[in-house]
Amino acid sequence: MESPTSGSLRQLEMAYWLASEQARFHAGFLARVSHELRSPINGVIGLQQLILNDLCDSPEEEREFVRQANGAAQKMLGLLDQAIAISRISQDFRKLELQPVQLAGTFLTVGDRTQLLARSRNLQLEILPPSPAYYVLADPQWLQQGLVSLVSGAIATMRDGSIRLTAAIDAPTKLARLILEDTRPAEAWQEPLDQLAALSQNPKITRSSGYVPVAQLSPGSSLLAFQSILEAMGGRLELLNTPTENSPLSRLQITLPLIQEED
């Protein structure tokens, strides 16, 4: 039976993981947004310079340049709106609070937070929400951040290929299975697999000398931390497939208790 002290330490470890993952995601996201903003800004400046320097052959061409500049400005505004929305995500490091969580809404939020990252690397990201009728027992913020970390972690290891997040509902067993498939290279799994192979007890994200700095939290450590959080929510994380010569596909599966109407 877990003592109050060990329970508090585990909550602290999980809160540290959440803070680390959010900080790392925000830093990477803002770097990508800054890079993405350069293209529409340069487009607006270049088109305006053509107009100001009287380099248009006709009023029609000038109007077309104005239209293109407006389109670039609209794209820039959309990127800024997305960056502002991400920056406002709450960093509430409370204890786990299990409650019914709608899978469809969670999937949509994960997509909003990761599409730009995938697009900046020319990756195909497909997030397919299940029916809005399906709920799981989980903590909404912890589950959301965990899925964002898994998807963005896959994006960070890939130069091309695709990523797909889907859900399979097993009503008879009251389980929801969330499946992340991607084509990351096999070497990206070396460190996480070593961590999983060495695991002999509940995952920890601490060292004897104290907490691991955010920048040093490895993919394997992050995966183990999320596994620990899922276990606290009554779920589990499984690595179903890693890339081979015959199949380039990686598959991670998250299993969570399904909440049905009669519950």
PDB file of N, CA, C and O in Angstrom, residues 186-215:
ATOM      1  N   ALA A 186      14.113   3.894 -37.231  1.00  0.00           N
ATOM      2  CA  ALA A 186      14.291   2.892 -36.182  1.00  0.00           C
ATOM      3  C   ALA A 186      15.220   3.371 -35.076  1.00  0.00           C
ATOM      4  O   ALA A 186      15.006   3.063 -33.897  1.00  0.00           O
ATOM      5  N   GLU A 187      16.251   4.166 -35.431  1.00  0.00           N
ATOM      6  CA  GLU A 187      17.202   4.608 -34.414  1.00  0.00           C
ATOM      7  C   GLU A 187      16.568   5.544 -33.385  1.00  0.00           C
ATOM      8  O   GLU A 187      17.100   5.715 -32.287  1.00  0.00           O
ATOM      9  N   ALA A 188      15.434   6.138 -33.734  1.00  0.00           N
ATOM     10  CA  ALA A 188      14.758   7.022 -32.782  1.00  0.00           C
ATOM     11  C   ALA A 188      14.229   6.256 -31.580  1.00  0.00           C
ATOM     12  O   ALA A 188      13.935   6.854 -30.534  1.00  0.00           O
ATOM     13  N   TRP A 189      14.097   4.926 -31.701  1.00  0.00           N
ATOM     14  CA  TRP A 189      13.559   4.112 -30.617  1.00  0.00           C
ATOM     15  C   TRP A 189      14.637   3.520 -29.723  1.00  0.00           C
ATOM     16  O   TRP A 189      14.319   2.900 -28.708  1.00  0.00           O
ATOM     17  N   GLN A 190      15.917   3.695 -30.064  1.00  0.00           N
ATOM     18  CA  GLN A 190      16.971   3.017 -29.327  1.00  0.00           C
ATOM     19  C   GLN A 190      16.971   3.390 -27.847  1.00  0.00           C
ATOM     20  O   GLN A 190      16.945   2.528 -26.973  1.00  0.00           O
ATOM     21  N   GLU A 191      17.005   4.680 -27.552  1.00  0.00           N
ATOM     22  CA  GLU A 191      17.037   5.116 -26.152  1.00  0.00           C
ATOM     23  C   GLU A 191      15.754   4.779 -25.397  1.00  0.00           C
ATOM     24  O   GLU A 191      15.811   4.248 -24.285  1.00  0.00           O
ATOM     25  N   PRO A 192      14.549   5.028 -25.969  1.00  0.00           N
ATOM     26  CA  PRO A 192      13.328   4.618 -25.262  1.00  0.00           C
ATOM     27  C   PRO A 192      13.264   3.115 -25.002  1.00  0.00           C
ATOM     28  O   PRO A 192      12.831   2.687 -23.932  1.00  0.00           O
ATOM     29  N   LEU A 193      13.711   2.301 -25.970  1.00  0.00           N
ATOM     30  CA  LEU A 193      13.680   0.855 -25.772  1.00  0.00           C
ATOM     31  C   LEU A 193      14.649   0.434 -24.673  1.00  0.00           C
ATOM     32  O   LEU A 193      14.351  -0.468 -23.879  1.00  0.00           O
ATOM     33  N   ASP A 194      15.810   1.082 -24.617  1.00  0.00           N
ATOM     34  CA  ASP A 194      16.759   0.777 -23.535  1.00  0.00           C
ATOM     35  C   ASP A 194      16.149   1.117 -22.178  1.00  0.00           C
ATOM     36  O   ASP A 194      16.325   0.376 -21.205  1.00  0.00           O
ATOM     37  N   GLN A 195      15.432   2.232 -22.110  1.00  0.00           N
ATOM     38  CA  GLN A 195      14.788   2.632 -20.856  1.00  0.00           C
ATOM     39  C   GLN A 195      13.724   1.623 -20.456  1.00  0.00           C
ATOM     40  O   GLN A 195      13.629   1.224 -19.289  1.00  0.00           O
ATOM     41  N   LEU A 196      12.915   1.192 -21.430  1.00  0.00           N
ATOM     42  CA  LEU A 196      11.851   0.242 -21.135  1.00  0.00           C
ATOM     43  C   LEU A 196      12.422  -1.104 -20.692  1.00  0.00           C
ATOM     44  O   LEU A 196      11.896  -1.757 -19.796  1.00  0.00           O
ATOM     45  N   ALA A 197      13.514  -1.530 -21.329  1.00  0.00           N
ATOM     46  CA  ALA A 197      14.120  -2.811 -20.985  1.00  0.00           C
ATOM     47  C   ALA A 197      14.696  -2.796 -19.579  1.00  0.00           C
ATOM     48  O   ALA A 197      14.707  -3.812 -18.879  1.00  0.00           O
ATOM     49  N   ALA A 198      15.177  -1.640 -19.143  1.00  0.00           N
ATOM     50  CA  ALA A 198      15.796  -1.523 -17.821  1.00  0.00           C
ATOM     51  C   ALA A 198      14.784  -1.296 -16.708  1.00  0.00           C
ATOM     52  O   ALA A 198      15.145  -1.312 -15.534  1.00  0.00           O
ATOM     53  N   LEU A 199      13.532  -1.091 -17.088  1.00  0.00           N
ATOM     54  CA  LEU A 199      12.519  -0.756 -16.087  1.00  0.00           C
ATOM     55  C   LEU A 199      12.171  -1.974 -15.237  1.00  0.00           C
ATOM     56  O   LEU A 199      11.766  -3.006 -15.737  1.00  0.00           O
ATOM     57  N   SER A 200      12.344  -1.858 -13.923  1.00  0.00           N
ATOM     58  CA  SER A 200      12.016  -2.964 -13.032  1.00  0.00           C
ATOM     59  C   SER A 200      11.005  -2.558 -11.970  1.00  0.00           C
ATOM     60  O   SER A 200      10.605  -3.376 -11.148  1.00  0.00           O
ATOM     61  N   GLN A 201      10.598  -1.283 -11.966  1.00  0.00           N
ATOM     62  CA  GLN A 201       9.617  -0.798 -11.005  1.00  0.00           C
ATOM     63  C   GLN A 201       8.871   0.360 -11.641  1.00  0.00           C
ATOM     64  O   GLN A 201       9.019   0.615 -12.825  1.00  0.00           O
ATOM     65  N   ASN A 202       8.037   1.043 -10.858  1.00  0.00           N
ATOM     66  CA  ASN A 202       7.287   2.163 -11.410  1.00  0.00           C
ATOM     67  C   ASN A 202       8.232   3.189 -12.009  1.00  0.00           C
ATOM     68  O   ASN A 202       9.277   3.477 -11.425  1.00  0.00           O
ATOM     69  N   PRO A 203       7.896   3.755 -13.172  1.00  0.00           N
ATOM     70  CA  PRO A 203       8.792   4.714 -13.802  1.00  0.00           C
ATOM     71  C   PRO A 203       9.095   5.898 -12.902  1.00  0.00           C
ATOM     72  O   PRO A 203       8.252   6.394 -12.187  1.00  0.00           O
ATOM     73  N   LYS A 204      10.353   6.329 -12.939  1.00  0.00           N
ATOM     74  CA  LYS A 204      10.780   7.502 -12.187  1.00  0.00           C
ATOM     75  C   LYS A 204      11.428   8.494 -13.144  1.00  0.00           C
ATOM     76  O   LYS A 204      12.030   8.105 -14.138  1.00  0.00           O
ATOM     77  N   ILE A 205      11.312   9.772 -12.824  1.00  0.00           N
ATOM     78  CA  ILE A 205      11.971  10.771 -13.659  1.00  0.00           C
ATOM     79  C   ILE A 205      12.952  11.590 -12.822  1.00  0.00           C
ATOM     80  O   ILE A 205      13.290  12.706 -13.142  1.00  0.00           O
ATOM     81  N   THR A 206      13.404  10.978 -11.719  1.00  0.00           N
ATOM     82  CA  THR A 206      14.386  11.650 -10.870  1.00  0.00           C
ATOM     83  C   THR A 206      15.702  10.897 -10.898  1.00  0.00           C
ATOM     84  O   THR A 206      15.765   9.729 -11.268  1.00  0.00           O
ATOM     85  N   ARG A 207      16.762  11.573 -10.490  1.00  0.00           N
ATOM     86  CA  ARG A 207      18.069  10.965 -10.304  1.00  0.00           C
ATOM     87  C   ARG A 207      18.453  11.122  -8.840  1.00  0.00           C
ATOM     88  O   ARG A 207      17.831  11.887  -8.098  1.00  0.00           O
ATOM     89  N   SER A 208      19.510  10.440  -8.429  1.00  0.00           N
ATOM     90  CA  SER A 208      19.926  10.523  -7.031  1.00  0.00           C
ATOM     91  C   SER A 208      20.325  11.938  -6.650  1.00  0.00           C
ATOM     92  O   SER A 208      20.218  12.342  -5.502  1.00  0.00           O
ATOM     93  N   SER A 209      20.766  12.716  -7.647  1.00  0.00           N
ATOM     94  CA  SER A 209      21.200  14.076  -7.362  1.00  0.00           C
ATOM     95  C   SER A 209      20.089  15.100  -7.483  1.00  0.00           C
ATOM     96  O   SER A 209      20.315  16.288  -7.311  1.00  0.00           O
ATOM     97  N   GLY A 210      18.875  14.654  -7.784  1.00  0.00           N
ATOM     98  CA  GLY A 210      17.762  15.587  -7.893  1.00  0.00           C
ATOM     99  C   GLY A 210      17.051  15.469  -9.234  1.00  0.00           C
ATOM    100  O   GLY A 210      17.249  14.515  -9.981  1.00  0.00           O
ATOM    101  N   TYR A 211      16.218  16.439  -9.545  1.00  0.00           N
ATOM    102  CA  TYR A 211      15.432  16.387 -10.766  1.00  0.00           C
ATOM    103  C   TYR A 211      16.290  16.651 -11.998  1.00  0.00           C
ATOM    104  O   TYR A 211      17.237  17.428 -11.960  1.00  0.00           O
ATOM    105  N   VAL A 212      15.915  15.996 -13.082  1.00  0.00           N
ATOM    106  CA  VAL A 212      16.610  16.186 -14.349  1.00  0.00           C
ATOM    107  C   VAL A 212      16.192  17.532 -14.928  1.00  0.00           C
ATOM    108  O   VAL A 212      15.008  17.832 -15.003  1.00  0.00           O
ATOM    109  N   PRO A 213      17.152  18.388 -15.354  1.00  0.00           N
ATOM    110  CA  PRO A 213      16.774  19.657 -15.975  1.00  0.00           C
ATOM    111  C   PRO A 213      15.889  19.426 -17.183  1.00  0.00           C
ATOM    112  O   PRO A 213      16.014  18.412 -17.877  1.00  0.00           O
ATOM    113  N   VAL A 214      14.992  20.386 -17.442  1.00  0.00           N
ATOM    114  CA  VAL A 214      14.022  20.238 -18.523  1.00  0.00           C
ATOM    115  C   VAL A 214      14.699  19.898 -19.838  1.00  0.00           C
ATOM    116  O   VAL A 214      14.269  19.010 -20.570  1.00  0.00           O
ATOM    117  N   ALA A 215      15.776  20.600 -20.186  1.00  0.00           N
ATOM    118  CA  ALA A 215      16.424  20.400 -21.473  1.00  0.00           C
ATOM    119  C   ALA A 215      17.037  19.009 -21.595  1.00  0.00           C
ATOM    120  O   ALA A 215      17.341  18.556 -22.687  1.00  0.00           O
TER     121      ALA A 215
END
